[in-house]
XYZ file of C-alpha atoms in Angstrom:
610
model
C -11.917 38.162 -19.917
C -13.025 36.975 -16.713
C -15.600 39.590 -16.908
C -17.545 38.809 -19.926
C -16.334 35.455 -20.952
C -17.482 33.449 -17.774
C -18.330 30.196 -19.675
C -14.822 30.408 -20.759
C -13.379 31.245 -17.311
C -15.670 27.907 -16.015
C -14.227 25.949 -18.592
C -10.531 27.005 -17.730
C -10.578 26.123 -14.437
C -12.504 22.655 -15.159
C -9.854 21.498 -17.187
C -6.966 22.998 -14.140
C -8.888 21.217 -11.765
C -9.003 18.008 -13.841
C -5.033 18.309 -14.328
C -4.549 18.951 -11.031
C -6.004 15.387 -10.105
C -3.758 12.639 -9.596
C -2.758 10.704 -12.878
C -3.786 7.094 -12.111
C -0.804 4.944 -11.987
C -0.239 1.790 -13.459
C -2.020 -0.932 -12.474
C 0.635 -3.402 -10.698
C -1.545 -5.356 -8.483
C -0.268 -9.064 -6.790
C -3.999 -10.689 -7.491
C -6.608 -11.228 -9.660
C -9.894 -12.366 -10.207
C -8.652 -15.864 -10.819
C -7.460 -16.110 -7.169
C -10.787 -16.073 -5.964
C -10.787 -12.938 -3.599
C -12.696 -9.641 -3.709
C -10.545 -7.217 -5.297
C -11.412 -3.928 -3.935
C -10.764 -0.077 -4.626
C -11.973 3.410 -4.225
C -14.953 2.885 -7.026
C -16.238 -0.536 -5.247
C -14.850 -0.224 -1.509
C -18.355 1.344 -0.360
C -20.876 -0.861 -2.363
C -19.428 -4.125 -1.589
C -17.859 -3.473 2.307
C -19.840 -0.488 4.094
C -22.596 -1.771 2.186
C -22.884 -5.041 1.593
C -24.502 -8.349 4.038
C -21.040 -9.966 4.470
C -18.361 -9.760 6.603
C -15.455 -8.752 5.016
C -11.742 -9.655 5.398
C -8.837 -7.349 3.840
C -5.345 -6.900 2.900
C -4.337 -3.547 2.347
C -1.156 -3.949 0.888
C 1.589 -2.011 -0.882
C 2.445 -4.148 -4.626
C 6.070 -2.598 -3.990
C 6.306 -3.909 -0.695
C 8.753 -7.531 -0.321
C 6.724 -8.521 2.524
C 3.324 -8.301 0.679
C 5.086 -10.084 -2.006
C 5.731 -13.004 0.256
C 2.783 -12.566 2.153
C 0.328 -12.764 -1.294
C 0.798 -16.424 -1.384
C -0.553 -17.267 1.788
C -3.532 -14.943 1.346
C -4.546 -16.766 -1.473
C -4.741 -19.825 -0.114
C -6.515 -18.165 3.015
C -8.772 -17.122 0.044
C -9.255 -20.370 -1.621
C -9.771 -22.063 1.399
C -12.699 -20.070 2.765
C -14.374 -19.668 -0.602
C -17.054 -21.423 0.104
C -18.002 -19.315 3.235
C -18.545 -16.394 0.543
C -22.028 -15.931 1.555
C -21.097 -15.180 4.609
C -17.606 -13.552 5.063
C -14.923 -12.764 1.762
C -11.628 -12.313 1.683
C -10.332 -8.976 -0.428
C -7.689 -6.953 -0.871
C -7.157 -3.503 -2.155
C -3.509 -1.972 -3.512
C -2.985 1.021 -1.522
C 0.655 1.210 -4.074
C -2.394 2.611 -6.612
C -3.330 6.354 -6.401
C -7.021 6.230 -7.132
C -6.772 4.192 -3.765
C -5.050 6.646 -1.935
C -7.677 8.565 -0.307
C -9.447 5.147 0.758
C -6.566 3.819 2.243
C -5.544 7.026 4.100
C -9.474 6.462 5.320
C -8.611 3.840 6.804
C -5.603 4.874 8.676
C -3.291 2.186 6.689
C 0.343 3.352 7.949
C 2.283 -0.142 6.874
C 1.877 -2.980 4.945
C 0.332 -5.280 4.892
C -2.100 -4.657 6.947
C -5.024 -6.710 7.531
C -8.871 -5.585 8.648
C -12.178 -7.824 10.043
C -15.104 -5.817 9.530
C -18.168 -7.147 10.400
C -21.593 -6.723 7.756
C -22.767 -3.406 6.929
C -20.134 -1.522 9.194
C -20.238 2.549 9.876
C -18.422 4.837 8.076
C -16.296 5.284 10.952
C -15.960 1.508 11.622
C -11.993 1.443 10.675
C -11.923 -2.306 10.713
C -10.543 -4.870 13.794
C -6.702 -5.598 12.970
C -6.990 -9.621 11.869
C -3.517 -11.676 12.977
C -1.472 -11.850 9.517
C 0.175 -15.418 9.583
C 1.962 -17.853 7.248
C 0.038 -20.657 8.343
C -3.607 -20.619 6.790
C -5.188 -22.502 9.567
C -4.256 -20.003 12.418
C -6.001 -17.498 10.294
C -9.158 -19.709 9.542
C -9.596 -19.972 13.534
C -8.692 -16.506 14.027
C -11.598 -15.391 11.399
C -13.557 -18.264 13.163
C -12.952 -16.061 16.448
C -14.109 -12.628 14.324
C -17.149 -14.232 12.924
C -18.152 -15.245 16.647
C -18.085 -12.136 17.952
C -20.099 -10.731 15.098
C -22.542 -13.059 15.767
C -22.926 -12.389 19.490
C -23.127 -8.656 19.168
C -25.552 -8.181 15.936
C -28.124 -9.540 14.228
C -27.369 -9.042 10.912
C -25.464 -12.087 10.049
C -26.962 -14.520 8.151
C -24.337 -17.135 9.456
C -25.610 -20.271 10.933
C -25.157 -20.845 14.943
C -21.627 -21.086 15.733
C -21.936 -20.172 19.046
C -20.833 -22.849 21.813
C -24.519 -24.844 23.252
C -24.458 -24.285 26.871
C -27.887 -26.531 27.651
C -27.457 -29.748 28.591
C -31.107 -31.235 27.267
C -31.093 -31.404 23.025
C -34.104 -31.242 21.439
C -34.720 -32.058 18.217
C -35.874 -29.599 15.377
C -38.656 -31.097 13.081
C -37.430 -28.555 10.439
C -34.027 -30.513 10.240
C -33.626 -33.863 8.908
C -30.137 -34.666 10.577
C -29.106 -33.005 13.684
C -25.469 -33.836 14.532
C -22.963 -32.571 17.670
C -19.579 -31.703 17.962
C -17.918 -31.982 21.297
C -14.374 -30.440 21.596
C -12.000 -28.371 23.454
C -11.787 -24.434 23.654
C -8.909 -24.399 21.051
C -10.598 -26.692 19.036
C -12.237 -25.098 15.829
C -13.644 -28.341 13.645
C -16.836 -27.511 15.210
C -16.934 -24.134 13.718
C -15.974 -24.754 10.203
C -18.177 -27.598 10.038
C -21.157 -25.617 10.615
C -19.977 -22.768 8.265
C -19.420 -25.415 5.597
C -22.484 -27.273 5.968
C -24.545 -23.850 6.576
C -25.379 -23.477 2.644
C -27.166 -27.476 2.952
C -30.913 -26.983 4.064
C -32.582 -29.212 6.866
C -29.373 -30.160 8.770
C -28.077 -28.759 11.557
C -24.456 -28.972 13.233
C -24.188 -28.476 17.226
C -20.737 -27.074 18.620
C -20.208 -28.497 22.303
C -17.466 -27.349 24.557
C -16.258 -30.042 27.096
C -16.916 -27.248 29.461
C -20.119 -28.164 29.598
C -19.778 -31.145 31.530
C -23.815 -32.062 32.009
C -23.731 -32.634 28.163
C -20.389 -33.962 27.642
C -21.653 -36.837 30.779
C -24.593 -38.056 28.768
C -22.427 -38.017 25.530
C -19.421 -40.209 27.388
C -16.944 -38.484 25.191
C -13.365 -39.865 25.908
C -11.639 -38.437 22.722
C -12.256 -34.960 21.436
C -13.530 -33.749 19.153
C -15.851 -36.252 18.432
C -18.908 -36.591 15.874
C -22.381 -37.831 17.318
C -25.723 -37.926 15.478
C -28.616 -37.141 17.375
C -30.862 -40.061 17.028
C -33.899 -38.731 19.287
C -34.168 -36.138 22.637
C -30.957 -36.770 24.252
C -30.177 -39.973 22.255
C -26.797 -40.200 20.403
C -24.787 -42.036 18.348
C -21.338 -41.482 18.282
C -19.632 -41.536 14.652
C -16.264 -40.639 14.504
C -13.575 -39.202 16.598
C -10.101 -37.660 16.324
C -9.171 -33.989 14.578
C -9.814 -35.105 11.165
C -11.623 -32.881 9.554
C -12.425 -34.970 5.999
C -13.019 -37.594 8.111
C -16.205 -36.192 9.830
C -17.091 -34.519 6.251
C -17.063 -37.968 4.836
C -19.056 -39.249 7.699
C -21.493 -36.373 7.353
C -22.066 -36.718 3.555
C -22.353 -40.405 4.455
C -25.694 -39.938 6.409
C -26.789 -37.387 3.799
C -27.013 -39.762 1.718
C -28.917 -42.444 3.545
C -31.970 -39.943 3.641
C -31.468 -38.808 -0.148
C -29.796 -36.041 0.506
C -27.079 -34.334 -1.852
C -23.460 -35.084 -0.588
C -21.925 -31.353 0.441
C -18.712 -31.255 -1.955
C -15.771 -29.387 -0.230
C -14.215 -26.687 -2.576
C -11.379 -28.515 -4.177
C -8.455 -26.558 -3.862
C -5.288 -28.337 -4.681
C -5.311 -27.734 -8.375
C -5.990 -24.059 -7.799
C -3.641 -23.759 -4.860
C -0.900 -25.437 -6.574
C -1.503 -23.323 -10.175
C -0.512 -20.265 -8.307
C 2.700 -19.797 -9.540
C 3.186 -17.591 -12.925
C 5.066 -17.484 -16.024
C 8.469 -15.361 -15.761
C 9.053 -13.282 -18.935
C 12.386 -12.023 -19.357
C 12.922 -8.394 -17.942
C 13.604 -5.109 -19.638
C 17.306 -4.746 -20.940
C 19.583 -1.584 -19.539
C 22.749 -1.474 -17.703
C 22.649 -2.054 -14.557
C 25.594 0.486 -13.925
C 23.559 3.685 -14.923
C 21.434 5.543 -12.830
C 18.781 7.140 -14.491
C 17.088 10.649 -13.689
C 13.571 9.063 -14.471
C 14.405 6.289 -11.921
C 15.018 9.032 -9.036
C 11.654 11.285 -10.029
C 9.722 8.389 -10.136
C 10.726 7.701 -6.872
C 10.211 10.961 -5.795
C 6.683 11.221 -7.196
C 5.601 7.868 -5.154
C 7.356 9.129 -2.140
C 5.849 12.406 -1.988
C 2.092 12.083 -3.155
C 1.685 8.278 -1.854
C 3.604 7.258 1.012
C 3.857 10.166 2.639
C 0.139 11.231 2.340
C -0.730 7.632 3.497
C -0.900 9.063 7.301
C -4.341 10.951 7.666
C -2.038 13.479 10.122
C 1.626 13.642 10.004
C 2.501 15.558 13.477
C 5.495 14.955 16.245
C 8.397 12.394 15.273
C 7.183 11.898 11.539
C 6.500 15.717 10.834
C 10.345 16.101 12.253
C 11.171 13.261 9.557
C 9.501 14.706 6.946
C 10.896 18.329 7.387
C 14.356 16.611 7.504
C 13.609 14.452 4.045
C 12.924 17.402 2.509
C 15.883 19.537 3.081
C 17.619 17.122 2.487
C 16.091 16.367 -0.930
C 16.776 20.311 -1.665
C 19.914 19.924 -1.234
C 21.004 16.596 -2.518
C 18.358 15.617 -5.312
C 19.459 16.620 -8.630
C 16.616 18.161 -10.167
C 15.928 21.051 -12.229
C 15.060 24.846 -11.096
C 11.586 24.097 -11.132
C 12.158 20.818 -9.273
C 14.198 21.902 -6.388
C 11.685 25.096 -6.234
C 8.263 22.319 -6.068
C 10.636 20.853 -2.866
C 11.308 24.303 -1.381
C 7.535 24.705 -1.475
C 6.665 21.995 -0.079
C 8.716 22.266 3.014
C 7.798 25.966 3.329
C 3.965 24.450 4.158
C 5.365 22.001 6.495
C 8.261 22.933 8.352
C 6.108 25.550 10.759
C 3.313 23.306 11.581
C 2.785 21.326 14.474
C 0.569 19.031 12.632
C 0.185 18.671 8.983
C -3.211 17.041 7.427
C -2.397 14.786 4.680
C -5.485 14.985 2.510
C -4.263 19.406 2.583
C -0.896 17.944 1.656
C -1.719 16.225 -0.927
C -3.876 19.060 -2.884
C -0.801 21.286 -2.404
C 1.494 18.960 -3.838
C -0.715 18.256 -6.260
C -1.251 22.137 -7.205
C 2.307 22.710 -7.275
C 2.899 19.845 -9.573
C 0.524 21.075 -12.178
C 2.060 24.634 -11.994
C 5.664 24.027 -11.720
C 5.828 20.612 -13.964
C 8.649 19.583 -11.622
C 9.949 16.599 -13.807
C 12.283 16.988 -16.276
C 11.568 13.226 -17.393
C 8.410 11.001 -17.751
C 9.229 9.342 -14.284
C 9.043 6.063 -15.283
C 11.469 3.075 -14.487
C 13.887 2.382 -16.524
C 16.934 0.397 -14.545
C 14.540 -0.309 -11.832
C 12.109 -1.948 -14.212
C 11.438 -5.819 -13.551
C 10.567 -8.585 -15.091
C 7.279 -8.979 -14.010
C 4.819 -5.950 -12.502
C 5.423 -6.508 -8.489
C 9.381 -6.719 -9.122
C 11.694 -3.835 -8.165
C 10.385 -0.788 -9.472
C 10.029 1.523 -5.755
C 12.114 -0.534 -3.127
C 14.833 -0.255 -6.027
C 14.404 2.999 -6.846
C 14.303 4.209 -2.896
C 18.022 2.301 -2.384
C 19.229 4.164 -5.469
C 17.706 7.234 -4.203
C 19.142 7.099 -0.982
C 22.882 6.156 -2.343
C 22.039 9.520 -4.765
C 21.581 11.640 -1.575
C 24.881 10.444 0.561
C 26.929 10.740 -2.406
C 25.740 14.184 -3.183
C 26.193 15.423 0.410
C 29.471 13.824 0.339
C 30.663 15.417 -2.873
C 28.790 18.756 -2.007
C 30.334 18.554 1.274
C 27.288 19.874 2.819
C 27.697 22.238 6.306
C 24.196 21.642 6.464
C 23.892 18.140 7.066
C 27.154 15.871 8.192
C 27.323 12.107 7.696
C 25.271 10.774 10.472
C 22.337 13.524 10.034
C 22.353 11.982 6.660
C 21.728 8.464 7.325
C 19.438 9.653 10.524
C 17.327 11.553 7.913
C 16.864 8.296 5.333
C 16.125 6.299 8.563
C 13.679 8.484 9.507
C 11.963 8.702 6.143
C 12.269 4.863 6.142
C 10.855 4.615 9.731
C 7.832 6.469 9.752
C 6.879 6.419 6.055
C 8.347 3.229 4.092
C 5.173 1.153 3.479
C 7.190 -2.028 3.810
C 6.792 -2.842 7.717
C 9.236 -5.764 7.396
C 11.751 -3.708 5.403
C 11.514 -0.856 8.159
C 11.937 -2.861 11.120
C 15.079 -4.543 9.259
C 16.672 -1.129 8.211
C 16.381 0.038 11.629
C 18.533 -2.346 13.200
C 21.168 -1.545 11.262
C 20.646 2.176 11.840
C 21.721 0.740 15.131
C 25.487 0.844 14.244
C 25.095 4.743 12.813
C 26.418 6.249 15.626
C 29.511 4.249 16.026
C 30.675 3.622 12.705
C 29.575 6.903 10.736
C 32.039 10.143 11.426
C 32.027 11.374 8.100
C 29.859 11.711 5.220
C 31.938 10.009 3.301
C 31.632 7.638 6.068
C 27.982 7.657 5.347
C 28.204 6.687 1.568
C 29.804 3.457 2.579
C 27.639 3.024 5.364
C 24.691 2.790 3.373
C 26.453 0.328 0.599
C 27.543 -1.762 3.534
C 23.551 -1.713 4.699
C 22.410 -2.568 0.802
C 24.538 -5.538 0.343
C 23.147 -6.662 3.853
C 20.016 -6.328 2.467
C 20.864 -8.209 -0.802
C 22.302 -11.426 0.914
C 19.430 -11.712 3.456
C 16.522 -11.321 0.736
C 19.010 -13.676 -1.911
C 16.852 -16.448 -2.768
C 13.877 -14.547 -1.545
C 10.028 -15.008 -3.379
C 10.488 -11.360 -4.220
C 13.877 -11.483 -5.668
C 13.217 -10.835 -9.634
C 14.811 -13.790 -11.207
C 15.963 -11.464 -13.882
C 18.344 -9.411 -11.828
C 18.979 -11.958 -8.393
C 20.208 -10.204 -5.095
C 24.211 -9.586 -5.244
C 26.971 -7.834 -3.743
C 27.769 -5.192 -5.450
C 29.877 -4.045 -6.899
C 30.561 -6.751 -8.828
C 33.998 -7.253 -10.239
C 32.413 -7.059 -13.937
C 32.002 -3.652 -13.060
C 34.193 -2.526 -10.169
C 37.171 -5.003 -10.356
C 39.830 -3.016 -7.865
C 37.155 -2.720 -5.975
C 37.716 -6.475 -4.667
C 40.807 -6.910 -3.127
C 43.429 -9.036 -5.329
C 40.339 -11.413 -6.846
C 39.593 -11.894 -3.399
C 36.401 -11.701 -1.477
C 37.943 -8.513 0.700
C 36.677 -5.332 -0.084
C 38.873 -2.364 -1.192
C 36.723 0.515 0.049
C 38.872 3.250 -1.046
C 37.900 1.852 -4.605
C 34.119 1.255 -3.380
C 33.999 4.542 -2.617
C 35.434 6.215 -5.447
C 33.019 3.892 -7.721
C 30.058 4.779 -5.710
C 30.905 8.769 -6.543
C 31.072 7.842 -9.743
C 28.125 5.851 -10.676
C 26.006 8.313 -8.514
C 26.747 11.335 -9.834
C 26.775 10.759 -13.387
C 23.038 10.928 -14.072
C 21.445 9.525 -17.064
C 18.763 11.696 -18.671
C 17.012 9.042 -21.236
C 13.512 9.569 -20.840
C 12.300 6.167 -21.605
C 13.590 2.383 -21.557
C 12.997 2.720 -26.056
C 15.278 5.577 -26.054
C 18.136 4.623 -28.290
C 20.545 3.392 -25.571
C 23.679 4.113 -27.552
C 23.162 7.911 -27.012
C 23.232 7.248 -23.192
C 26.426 8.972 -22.647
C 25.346 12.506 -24.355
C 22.283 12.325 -22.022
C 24.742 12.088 -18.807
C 24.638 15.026 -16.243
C 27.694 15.265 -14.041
C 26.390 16.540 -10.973
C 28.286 19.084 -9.793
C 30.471 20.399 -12.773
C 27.228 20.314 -14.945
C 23.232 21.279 -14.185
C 20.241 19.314 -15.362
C 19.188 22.540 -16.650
C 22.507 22.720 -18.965
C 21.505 20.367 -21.138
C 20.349 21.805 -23.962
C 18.438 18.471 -24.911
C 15.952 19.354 -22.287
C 15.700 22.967 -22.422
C 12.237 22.652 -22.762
C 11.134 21.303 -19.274
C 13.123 23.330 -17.270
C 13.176 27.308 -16.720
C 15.704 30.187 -15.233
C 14.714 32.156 -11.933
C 13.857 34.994 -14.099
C 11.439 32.980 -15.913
C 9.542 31.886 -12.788
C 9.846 35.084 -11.301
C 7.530 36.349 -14.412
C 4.989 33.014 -13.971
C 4.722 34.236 -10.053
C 4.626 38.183 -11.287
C 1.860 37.470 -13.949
C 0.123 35.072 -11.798
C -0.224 37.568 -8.706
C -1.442 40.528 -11.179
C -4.151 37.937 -12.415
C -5.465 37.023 -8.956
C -5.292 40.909 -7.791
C -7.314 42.021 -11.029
C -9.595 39.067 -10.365
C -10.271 40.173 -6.894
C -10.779 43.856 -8.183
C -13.386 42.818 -10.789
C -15.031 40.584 -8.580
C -15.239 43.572 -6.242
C -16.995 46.553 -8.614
C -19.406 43.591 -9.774
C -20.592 43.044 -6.289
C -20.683 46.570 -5.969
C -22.863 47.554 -9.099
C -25.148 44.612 -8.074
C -26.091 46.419 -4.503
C -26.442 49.632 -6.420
C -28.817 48.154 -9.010
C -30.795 46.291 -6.125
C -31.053 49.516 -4.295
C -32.325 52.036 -7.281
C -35.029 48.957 -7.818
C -36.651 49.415 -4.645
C -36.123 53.139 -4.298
C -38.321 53.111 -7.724
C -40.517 50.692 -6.180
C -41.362 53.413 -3.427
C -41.322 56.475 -5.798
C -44.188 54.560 -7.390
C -46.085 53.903 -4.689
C -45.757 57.321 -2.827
C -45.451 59.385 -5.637
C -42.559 62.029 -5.762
């Protein structure tokens, strides 16, 4: 078939090559277009940034991440408040939590979130971006973008940004092109200058002079006591001064004042307090399910972000975080209750890593993405179902990585793994967390507590309670939080609805014996409904008891998972394939030289005769 039916074969591998592409995730986004920033990804990223006569600022965030949660609200205001700079510098973000920004963000060499970029107008390919200070306070980012845009303008030409630069002459001469010609005189830290001339910059025939106190022949002739202070240039080193004291509206006001003396249009600030204020959203009730399950599609969906997004976020994974990742895995093969085909799609993927020094991520990610296609790893639709929240940027990941984790201690713990004891176990989550958790704020949290491994983990029992210990840290320090999902707040669990012996006597005391024995419980009875519609009264047939029963067992799911036999035939019939390929391919080229060579030996007979 490959022989004679080649517009057949070309078709075939099209559509394996299409499959093989990453399926484009849902779109979860914090922003958009009504908060007034650029919202960026891979189909716009090079038209609008690389090439576009802007400067550019950007968030590269993580929509799963808390601390881009929190962080989201500042950055919009950041946004609103430099709107009206857009001709010369906009604020954008891009989701790096999306797949079809993957590659872009990996680019970029994006390792945590958020992270924030500078880059100046039309910047090379190879122009990463500066790192721009990521604050809660809007107005140390306005001066530090102040800063960028400076040194943009001092090293290039291809801003179209008035002069922002300090004036270092002492004479000033007035420009017949401008109407009104006005100075600010202030100190070094001092900024009003700057945004002044950035806001006014747009209005045509005046001009706004930044003055440093430095420059003590000018500031002499001005006899500035208070800075800043607001002077109109009356003629050739004649001024007027007009206001003083760092009050920004004030010297607006006073600006738009003159403007209007010489029939000029009033400049009109950007009003953002209606906007600013409107930023907040309407909370629809979340998805119902019990909170006490844990559900199979929860863990692969989990899986699938952690293996073919955050991992293949680094560009090269070598030294500490190759280590990390080799120890995830095994750790997943032994712990992560998957099917035949899933624990194999693991197996293989550790098999490419585990003997490199270095591993590239863009290779990574085509092998994990073959593999997937061939082996269909996932016995459900990897979607979330208990980790589901009320609104898009809720839960979801960070929920399904703690449930996750408390999967793979309790596993180890009830498999009583040789292979790994209690503290390799929580070393190996801290290691995924610390070199591959997008969340930077999460990471650096997590890791203190790893502190207290060593001293308080013998066990791997040891290690389940550990961990639960670490969650309900978690949950009282993020309690109240802007990324809490007011559908499911932050609490200790277990709570007594659920686990009552598990509280001492009513009390607030903890009976860990109980904790523990609940924590078996819960995670390693696996729930195998597909989807949140599923009907939720047939939850308890769909339960796989880890360790007395196998996901492949159950004989409602027969269909997505297959015996070693059967993949030793889909590995038999696919290595016959590729050998017959390679043979065909072979006598082809062969009968092509031999044709090519009777041609030209005719060629001669004809000319020679015989």
């Amino acid at each position: 078939m490959l022989i004679w039916c080649s517009g057949h074969v070309v078709v075939v591998l099209l559509v394996a090559a299409l499959s093989t592409a990453p399926a484009c995730t849902e779109l979860i986004g914090l922003y958009e277009d009504s908060d007034l920033l650029e919202i960026l990804d891979s189909t716009n990223f090079n038209d609008k940034v690389l090439q576009g006569n802007t400067s550019y600022v950007i968030e590269f965030y993580n929509a799963f991440c808390g601390h881009c949660i929190r962080f989201s609200t500042p950055w919009k205001g950041f946004g609103i408040q430099v709107y009206g700079w857009r001709n010369y510098v906009k604020v954008g973000v891009i989701d790096c939590s999306n797949e079809i920004n993957s590659q872009t963000c990996r680019d970029y060499e994006v390792m945590a979130y958020p992270t924030v970029r500078y880059f100046p107008p039309r910047p090379a390919s190879s122009n990463i971006g500066k790192d721009f200070i990521r604050s809660f306070n809007i107005q140390v980012m306005k001066d530090f973008l102040i800063k960028m845009l400076q040194e943009t303008q001092s090293s290039t030409n291809v801003s179209t940004l008035c002069d922002i630069q300090p004036f270092e002459n002492v004479n000033v001469e007035i420009d017949s092109n401008n109407i009104l010609t006005f100075i600010i005189i202030s100190t070094p830290n001092d900024k009003i200058a700057q945004e002044l001339i950035i806001d006014f910059c747009p209005v045509k025939k005046v001009k706004i002079i930044s003055v440093l106190n430095s420059n003590t022949g000018l500031a002499e002739l001005l006899k500035t006591e208070t800075y800043p202070s607001l002077y109109l240039v009356e003629d050739n080193n004649q001024f007027t001064r007009l206001a003083s004291g760092n009050n920004k509206t004030n010297f607006t006001n006073t600006i738009n004042t003159y403007l209007e003396t010489v029939h000029m249009t009033p400049f009109s600030i950007f009003d953002i307090t209606t906007t600013l204020y409107n930023l907040l959203f309407h909370k629809d009730k979340g998805s119902m399910h019990n909170d006490n399950t844990v559900y199979l599609s929860d863990l692969e969906a989990t899986l699938r972000y952690s293996l073919e997004h955050e991992i293949l976020s680094r560009s090269v994974i070598s030294g500490e975080s190759l280590n990390a990742l080799n120890s995830y895995l095994e750790l997943l093969i032994e712990c992560f209750p998957s099917s035949i085909r899933g624990k194999k799609f693991i197996k293989l993927i550790w098999e490419n890593t585990h003997l490199n020094k270095t591993v590239s991520g863009e290779k990574l990610g085509n092998l994990i993405n073959n593999y997937e296609f061939l082996l269909k790893p996932y016995v459900t639709k990897h979607s979330w179902i208990g980790c589901e929240g009320s609104q898009p940027m809720y839960r979801k990941y960070p929920c399904g990585l703690w449930t996750m984790f408390h999967t793979l201690s309790v596993q180890a713990s009830i498999k009583n793994l040789i292979t790994f004891n209690g503290k390799q176990v929580l070393e190996t989550i801290a290691g995924y967390v610390k070199h591959f958790f997008g969340c930077t704020d999460c990471s650096e949290h997590f890791m203190n507590m790893a502190t207290t491994i060593q001293t308080n983990v013998s066990s791997l029992d040891d290690a389940v309670l550990w961990l639960w210990s670490a969650h309900n840290q978690v949950n009282q320090r993020l309690k109240g939080d802007v990324t809490e999902d007011p559908m499911h707040p932050k609490i200790l669990f277990p709570s007594k609805v659920y686990c009552e012996t598990c509280h001492q006597n009513g009390t607030d005391e903890w009976n860990k014996t109980e904790v523990l024995k609940y924590l078996k419980n819960i995670y390693s009875a696996i729930s195998l409904q597909k989807t949140s519609y599923d009907n939720i009264h047939s939850q308890h047939d769909n339960l796989i008891i880890t360790g007395k029963r196998s996901i492949d067992d159950n004989s409602n799911y027969n269909n997505n998972v297959f015996d070693e036999e059967e993949w030793k035939i889909d590995v038999s019939t696919c290595m016959i394939s590729y050998i017959l390929s390679c043979s065909v391919l072979m006598i082809l080229f062969y009968l092509l030289l031999v044709k090519k060579r009777c041609k030209k030996n005719k060629y001669i007979y004809f000319i020679l005769g015989k």
